[in-house]
Amino acid sequence: MSENLKLLGAYSDAMAAGDEEAVFSFFAPDFHTHVAERVNPDVIGTDIRGEELRWWTEVRSAFPDMAFTVDLLIEHDDLVVSNWTVKGTHTGTPFYGVAASGKPVEINGTAILRIRDGKIVEHWGGPHCQDGVGLTH
Protein backbone atom coordinates (compact mmCIF):
# COMPACT_ATOMS: atom_id res chain seq x y z
CA MET A 1 0.00 0.00 0.00
CA SER A 2 1.34 3.45 -0.89
CA GLU A 3 2.21 6.08 1.72
CA ASN A 4 -0.66 8.28 0.50
CA LEU A 5 -3.21 5.50 0.99
CA LYS A 6 -1.74 4.72 4.42
CA LEU A 7 -2.07 8.39 5.35
CA LEU A 8 -5.68 8.55 4.24
CA GLY A 9 -6.41 5.28 6.05
CA ALA A 10 -4.97 6.67 9.28
CA TYR A 11 -7.01 9.87 8.87
CA SER A 12 -10.18 7.86 8.21
CA ASP A 13 -9.49 5.72 11.29
CA ALA A 14 -9.06 8.86 13.40
CA MET A 15 -12.37 10.31 12.17
CA ALA A 16 -14.16 6.99 12.75
CA ALA A 17 -12.78 6.93 16.31
CA GLY A 18 -14.04 10.45 17.00
CA ASP A 19 -10.61 12.10 17.04
CA GLU A 20 -11.67 15.27 15.22
CA GLU A 21 -8.56 17.12 16.45
CA ALA A 22 -6.56 14.86 14.12
CA VAL A 23 -7.30 17.28 11.28
CA PHE A 24 -4.42 19.39 12.58
CA SER A 25 -1.90 16.58 12.12
CA PHE A 26 -3.15 15.29 8.75
CA PHE A 27 -3.85 18.58 6.94
CA ALA A 28 -1.12 21.06 5.99
CA PRO A 29 -1.44 24.59 7.41
CA ASP A 30 -1.84 25.86 3.82
CA PHE A 31 -4.55 23.26 3.08
CA HIS A 32 -6.97 24.56 0.45
CA THR A 33 -10.45 23.24 -0.16
CA HIS A 34 -12.37 24.11 -3.29
CA VAL A 35 -15.58 23.45 -1.33
CA ALA A 36 -15.18 26.66 0.69
CA GLU A 37 -16.14 28.83 -2.26
CA ARG A 38 -19.69 27.44 -2.16
CA VAL A 39 -20.08 26.47 1.50
CA ASN A 40 -18.16 29.07 3.52
CA PRO A 41 -16.51 31.74 1.37
CA ASP A 42 -15.42 33.73 4.45
CA VAL A 43 -12.63 31.22 5.16
CA ILE A 44 -10.91 31.43 1.77
CA GLY A 45 -7.25 32.26 2.20
CA THR A 46 -7.12 31.22 5.86
CA ASP A 47 -5.89 28.14 7.71
CA ILE A 48 -9.01 26.11 7.00
CA ARG A 49 -8.20 23.17 9.27
CA GLY A 50 -10.48 24.72 11.88
CA GLU A 51 -13.37 24.53 9.41
CA GLU A 52 -12.68 20.84 8.81
CA LEU A 53 -12.67 20.33 12.59
CA ARG A 54 -15.94 22.27 12.87
CA TRP A 55 -17.62 20.09 10.21
CA TRP A 56 -16.64 16.84 11.91
CA THR A 57 -17.67 18.21 15.32
CA GLU A 58 -21.09 19.23 13.94
CA VAL A 59 -21.60 15.81 12.34
CA ARG A 60 -20.70 14.00 15.57
CA SER A 61 -22.98 16.34 17.57
CA ALA A 62 -25.93 15.82 15.21
CA PHE A 63 -25.40 12.05 14.91
CA PRO A 64 -23.97 10.84 18.25
CA ASP A 65 -23.96 7.21 17.08
CA MET A 66 -22.11 8.14 13.89
CA ALA A 67 -20.25 5.47 11.95
CA PHE A 68 -17.76 6.62 9.29
CA THR A 69 -16.61 4.27 6.55
CA VAL A 70 -14.51 4.61 3.43
CA ASP A 71 -16.20 2.76 0.59
CA LEU A 72 -13.70 3.28 -2.24
CA LEU A 73 -10.16 4.59 -2.65
CA ILE A 74 -8.50 5.35 -5.97
CA GLU A 75 -4.99 6.75 -6.26
CA HIS A 76 -3.21 8.49 -9.11
CA ASP A 77 0.15 10.19 -8.53
CA ASP A 78 -0.39 12.67 -5.67
CA LEU A 79 -4.20 12.44 -5.80
CA VAL A 80 -6.45 10.11 -3.82
CA VAL A 81 -10.19 9.82 -4.48
CA SER A 82 -12.23 8.67 -1.50
CA ASN A 83 -15.91 7.80 -1.56
CA TRP A 84 -17.16 7.72 2.03
CA THR A 85 -20.33 7.25 4.05
CA VAL A 86 -21.45 8.58 7.42
CA LYS A 87 -24.37 6.72 9.01
CA GLY A 88 -26.12 7.61 12.22
CA THR A 89 -29.36 8.54 13.88
CA HIS A 90 -30.22 12.24 13.87
CA THR A 91 -30.88 12.56 17.60
CA GLY A 92 -28.51 15.43 18.37
CA THR A 93 -28.18 19.00 17.21
CA PRO A 94 -29.61 20.41 13.94
CA PHE A 95 -27.55 19.65 10.83
CA TYR A 96 -27.54 22.06 7.86
CA GLY A 97 -30.62 23.65 9.39
CA VAL A 98 -32.53 20.36 9.71
CA ALA A 99 -33.79 19.66 13.24
CA ALA A 100 -33.17 16.26 14.78
CA SER A 101 -35.77 13.78 13.57
CA GLY A 102 -34.73 10.64 15.41
CA LYS A 103 -34.50 8.92 12.03
CA PRO A 104 -31.53 7.05 10.59
CA VAL A 105 -29.45 9.12 8.21
CA GLU A 106 -26.90 8.20 5.58
CA ILE A 107 -24.61 10.88 4.15
CA ASN A 108 -22.44 9.91 1.22
CA GLY A 109 -19.61 12.02 -0.12
CA THR A 110 -16.67 11.97 -2.44
CA ALA A 111 -13.38 13.70 -1.76
CA ILE A 112 -10.46 14.21 -4.10
CA LEU A 113 -7.36 14.93 -2.05
CA ARG A 114 -3.90 16.08 -3.10
CA ILE A 115 -1.18 14.84 -0.77
CA ARG A 116 2.28 16.35 -0.54
CA ASP A 117 5.06 15.55 1.94
CA GLY A 118 2.75 13.40 4.06
CA LYS A 119 0.03 16.05 4.46
CA ILE A 120 -3.30 16.71 2.75
CA VAL A 121 -2.83 20.00 0.89
CA GLU A 122 -5.85 20.30 -1.41
CA HIS A 123 -9.44 19.05 -1.51
CA TRP A 124 -12.36 18.92 -3.95
CA GLY A 125 -15.78 17.40 -3.28
CA GLY A 126 -17.58 16.88 -0.02
CA PRO A 127 -20.92 15.59 1.17
CA HIS A 128 -23.67 15.33 -1.38
CA CYS A 129 -26.07 17.09 1.02
CA GLN A 130 -24.71 20.62 1.32
CA ASP A 131 -28.18 22.12 1.70
CA GLY A 132 -29.62 19.40 3.92
CA VAL A 133 -31.86 18.00 1.18
CA GLY A 134 -32.32 14.26 1.40
CA LEU A 135 -30.74 13.87 4.82
CA THR A 136 -33.25 11.29 5.99
CA HIS A 137 -34.52 8.23 4.23
PDB file of C-alpha atoms in Angstrom:
ATOM      1  CA  MET A   1       0.000   0.000   0.000  1.00  0.00           C
ATOM      2  CA  SER A   2       1.335   3.452  -0.889  1.00  0.00           C
ATOM      3  CA  GLU A   3       2.214   6.076   1.717  1.00  0.00           C
ATOM      4  CA  ASN A   4      -0.658   8.279   0.496  1.00  0.00           C
ATOM      5  CA  LEU A   5      -3.211   5.496   0.987  1.00  0.00           C
ATOM      6  CA  LYS A   6      -1.743   4.718   4.420  1.00  0.00           C
ATOM      7  CA  LEU A   7      -2.068   8.395   5.353  1.00  0.00           C
ATOM      8  CA  LEU A   8      -5.682   8.552   4.240  1.00  0.00           C
ATOM      9  CA  GLY A   9      -6.410   5.278   6.045  1.00  0.00           C
ATOM     10  CA  ALA A  10      -4.967   6.666   9.278  1.00  0.00           C
ATOM     11  CA  TYR A  11      -7.011   9.870   8.874  1.00  0.00           C
ATOM     12  CA  SER A  12     -10.182   7.858   8.213  1.00  0.00           C
ATOM     13  CA  ASP A  13      -9.493   5.716  11.293  1.00  0.00           C
ATOM     14  CA  ALA A  14      -9.063   8.860  13.403  1.00  0.00           C
ATOM     15  CA  MET A  15     -12.368  10.306  12.166  1.00  0.00           C
ATOM     16  CA  ALA A  16     -14.163   6.989  12.748  1.00  0.00           C
ATOM     17  CA  ALA A  17     -12.785   6.931  16.306  1.00  0.00           C
ATOM     18  CA  GLY A  18     -14.044  10.451  17.000  1.00  0.00           C
ATOM     19  CA  ASP A  19     -10.605  12.101  17.035  1.00  0.00           C
ATOM     20  CA  GLU A  20     -11.670  15.266  15.220  1.00  0.00           C
ATOM     21  CA  GLU A  21      -8.556  17.122  16.448  1.00  0.00           C
ATOM     22  CA  ALA A  22      -6.559  14.855  14.117  1.00  0.00           C
ATOM     23  CA  VAL A  23      -7.303  17.283  11.276  1.00  0.00           C
ATOM     24  CA  PHE A  24      -4.417  19.394  12.583  1.00  0.00           C
ATOM     25  CA  SER A  25      -1.898  16.580  12.120  1.00  0.00           C
ATOM     26  CA  PHE A  26      -3.155  15.290   8.749  1.00  0.00           C
ATOM     27  CA  PHE A  27      -3.848  18.583   6.942  1.00  0.00           C
ATOM     28  CA  ALA A  28      -1.121  21.055   5.988  1.00  0.00           C
ATOM     29  CA  PRO A  29      -1.440  24.589   7.409  1.00  0.00           C
ATOM     30  CA  ASP A  30      -1.845  25.861   3.824  1.00  0.00           C
ATOM     31  CA  PHE A  31      -4.553  23.264   3.084  1.00  0.00           C
ATOM     32  CA  HIS A  32      -6.968  24.556   0.449  1.00  0.00           C
ATOM     33  CA  THR A  33     -10.454  23.240  -0.163  1.00  0.00           C
ATOM     34  CA  HIS A  34     -12.374  24.107  -3.294  1.00  0.00           C
ATOM     35  CA  VAL A  35     -15.582  23.449  -1.334  1.00  0.00           C
ATOM     36  CA  ALA A  36     -15.175  26.661   0.688  1.00  0.00           C
ATOM     37  CA  GLU A  37     -16.143  28.827  -2.262  1.00  0.00           C
ATOM     38  CA  ARG A  38     -19.694  27.440  -2.164  1.00  0.00           C
ATOM     39  CA  VAL A  39     -20.078  26.473   1.500  1.00  0.00           C
ATOM     40  CA  ASN A  40     -18.164  29.069   3.521  1.00  0.00           C
ATOM     41  CA  PRO A  41     -16.507  31.744   1.366  1.00  0.00           C
ATOM     42  CA  ASP A  42     -15.420  33.727   4.452  1.00  0.00           C
ATOM     43  CA  VAL A  43     -12.626  31.224   5.161  1.00  0.00           C
ATOM     44  CA  ILE A  44     -10.913  31.426   1.770  1.00  0.00           C
ATOM     45  CA  GLY A  45      -7.253  32.257   2.199  1.00  0.00           C
ATOM     46  CA  THR A  46      -7.118  31.220   5.861  1.00  0.00           C
ATOM     47  CA  ASP A  47      -5.890  28.140   7.708  1.00  0.00           C
ATOM     48  CA  ILE A  48      -9.013  26.108   6.999  1.00  0.00           C
ATOM     49  CA  ARG A  49      -8.195  23.175   9.271  1.00  0.00           C
ATOM     50  CA  GLY A  50     -10.483  24.718  11.876  1.00  0.00           C
ATOM     51  CA  GLU A  51     -13.365  24.530   9.411  1.00  0.00           C
ATOM     52  CA  GLU A  52     -12.680  20.837   8.814  1.00  0.00           C
ATOM     53  CA  LEU A  53     -12.673  20.331  12.591  1.00  0.00           C
ATOM     54  CA  ARG A  54     -15.943  22.273  12.871  1.00  0.00           C
ATOM     55  CA  TRP A  55     -17.624  20.087  10.208  1.00  0.00           C
ATOM     56  CA  TRP A  56     -16.642  16.836  11.909  1.00  0.00           C
ATOM     57  CA  THR A  57     -17.672  18.206  15.316  1.00  0.00           C
ATOM     58  CA  GLU A  58     -21.090  19.226  13.936  1.00  0.00           C
ATOM     59  CA  VAL A  59     -21.604  15.811  12.344  1.00  0.00           C
ATOM     60  CA  ARG A  60     -20.697  14.004  15.574  1.00  0.00           C
ATOM     61  CA  SER A  61     -22.977  16.342  17.566  1.00  0.00           C
ATOM     62  CA  ALA A  62     -25.931  15.816  15.213  1.00  0.00           C
ATOM     63  CA  PHE A  63     -25.403  12.052  14.909  1.00  0.00           C
ATOM     64  CA  PRO A  64     -23.971  10.845  18.255  1.00  0.00           C
ATOM     65  CA  ASP A  65     -23.961   7.214  17.079  1.00  0.00           C
ATOM     66  CA  MET A  66     -22.107   8.143  13.887  1.00  0.00           C
ATOM     67  CA  ALA A  67     -20.247   5.470  11.949  1.00  0.00           C
ATOM     68  CA  PHE A  68     -17.761   6.623   9.294  1.00  0.00           C
ATOM     69  CA  THR A  69     -16.611   4.270   6.551  1.00  0.00           C
ATOM     70  CA  VAL A  70     -14.512   4.614   3.434  1.00  0.00           C
ATOM     71  CA  ASP A  71     -16.199   2.763   0.585  1.00  0.00           C
ATOM     72  CA  LEU A  72     -13.703   3.281  -2.235  1.00  0.00           C
ATOM     73  CA  LEU A  73     -10.158   4.588  -2.651  1.00  0.00           C
ATOM     74  CA  ILE A  74      -8.500   5.346  -5.971  1.00  0.00           C
ATOM     75  CA  GLU A  75      -4.989   6.746  -6.257  1.00  0.00           C
ATOM     76  CA  HIS A  76      -3.206   8.489  -9.115  1.00  0.00           C
ATOM     77  CA  ASP A  77       0.147  10.190  -8.533  1.00  0.00           C
ATOM     78  CA  ASP A  78      -0.386  12.671  -5.672  1.00  0.00           C
ATOM     79  CA  LEU A  79      -4.203  12.435  -5.801  1.00  0.00           C
ATOM     80  CA  VAL A  80      -6.453  10.106  -3.820  1.00  0.00           C
ATOM     81  CA  VAL A  81     -10.187   9.825  -4.480  1.00  0.00           C
ATOM     82  CA  SER A  82     -12.229   8.675  -1.498  1.00  0.00           C
ATOM     83  CA  ASN A  83     -15.910   7.799  -1.555  1.00  0.00           C
ATOM     84  CA  TRP A  84     -17.162   7.723   2.026  1.00  0.00           C
ATOM     85  CA  THR A  85     -20.328   7.251   4.050  1.00  0.00           C
ATOM     86  CA  VAL A  86     -21.455   8.581   7.418  1.00  0.00           C
ATOM     87  CA  LYS A  87     -24.371   6.723   9.011  1.00  0.00           C
ATOM     88  CA  GLY A  88     -26.120   7.615  12.220  1.00  0.00           C
ATOM     89  CA  THR A  89     -29.361   8.544  13.881  1.00  0.00           C
ATOM     90  CA  HIS A  90     -30.224  12.238  13.872  1.00  0.00           C
ATOM     91  CA  THR A  91     -30.879  12.558  17.600  1.00  0.00           C
ATOM     92  CA  GLY A  92     -28.513  15.427  18.375  1.00  0.00           C
ATOM     93  CA  THR A  93     -28.184  19.000  17.212  1.00  0.00           C
ATOM     94  CA  PRO A  94     -29.607  20.407  13.943  1.00  0.00           C
ATOM     95  CA  PHE A  95     -27.551  19.654  10.832  1.00  0.00           C
ATOM     96  CA  TYR A  96     -27.536  22.056   7.862  1.00  0.00           C
ATOM     97  CA  GLY A  97     -30.617  23.647   9.389  1.00  0.00           C
ATOM     98  CA  VAL A  98     -32.525  20.364   9.707  1.00  0.00           C
ATOM     99  CA  ALA A  99     -33.794  19.665  13.236  1.00  0.00           C
ATOM    100  CA  ALA A 100     -33.165  16.260  14.784  1.00  0.00           C
ATOM    101  CA  SER A 101     -35.771  13.782  13.568  1.00  0.00           C
ATOM    102  CA  GLY A 102     -34.732  10.637  15.412  1.00  0.00           C
ATOM    103  CA  LYS A 103     -34.500   8.919  12.031  1.00  0.00           C
ATOM    104  CA  PRO A 104     -31.530   7.046  10.592  1.00  0.00           C
ATOM    105  CA  VAL A 105     -29.446   9.119   8.207  1.00  0.00           C
ATOM    106  CA  GLU A 106     -26.898   8.201   5.578  1.00  0.00           C
ATOM    107  CA  ILE A 107     -24.614  10.883   4.150  1.00  0.00           C
ATOM    108  CA  ASN A 108     -22.444   9.910   1.216  1.00  0.00           C
ATOM    109  CA  GLY A 109     -19.611  12.016  -0.121  1.00  0.00           C
ATOM    110  CA  THR A 110     -16.667  11.969  -2.435  1.00  0.00           C
ATOM    111  CA  ALA A 111     -13.380  13.698  -1.756  1.00  0.00           C
ATOM    112  CA  ILE A 112     -10.464  14.209  -4.095  1.00  0.00           C
ATOM    113  CA  LEU A 113      -7.364  14.930  -2.049  1.00  0.00           C
ATOM    114  CA  ARG A 114      -3.901  16.077  -3.101  1.00  0.00           C
ATOM    115  CA  ILE A 115      -1.179  14.842  -0.765  1.00  0.00           C
ATOM    116  CA  ARG A 116       2.284  16.350  -0.545  1.00  0.00           C
ATOM    117  CA  ASP A 117       5.064  15.552   1.945  1.00  0.00           C
ATOM    118  CA  GLY A 118       2.751  13.400   4.055  1.00  0.00           C
ATOM    119  CA  LYS A 119       0.026  16.053   4.455  1.00  0.00           C
ATOM    120  CA  ILE A 120      -3.298  16.710   2.747  1.00  0.00           C
ATOM    121  CA  VAL A 121      -2.828  20.002   0.893  1.00  0.00           C
ATOM    122  CA  GLU A 122      -5.848  20.296  -1.415  1.00  0.00           C
ATOM    123  CA  HIS A 123      -9.444  19.054  -1.515  1.00  0.00           C
ATOM    124  CA  TRP A 124     -12.360  18.921  -3.954  1.00  0.00           C
ATOM    125  CA  GLY A 125     -15.779  17.403  -3.284  1.00  0.00           C
ATOM    126  CA  GLY A 126     -17.585  16.880  -0.021  1.00  0.00           C
ATOM    127  CA  PRO A 127     -20.918  15.588   1.167  1.00  0.00           C
ATOM    128  CA  HIS A 128     -23.673  15.326  -1.376  1.00  0.00           C
ATOM    129  CA  CYS A 129     -26.067  17.089   1.024  1.00  0.00           C
ATOM    130  CA  GLN A 130     -24.708  20.624   1.320  1.00  0.00           C
ATOM    131  CA  ASP A 131     -28.180  22.123   1.696  1.00  0.00           C
ATOM    132  CA  GLY A 132     -29.624  19.395   3.921  1.00  0.00           C
ATOM    133  CA  VAL A 133     -31.861  18.004   1.179  1.00  0.00           C
ATOM    134  CA  GLY A 134     -32.321  14.257   1.403  1.00  0.00           C
ATOM    135  CA  LEU A 135     -30.740  13.869   4.825  1.00  0.00           C
ATOM    136  CA  THR A 136     -33.247  11.295   5.987  1.00  0.00           C
ATOM    137  CA  HIS A 137     -34.516   8.228   4.228  1.00  0.00           C
TER     138      HIS A 137
END
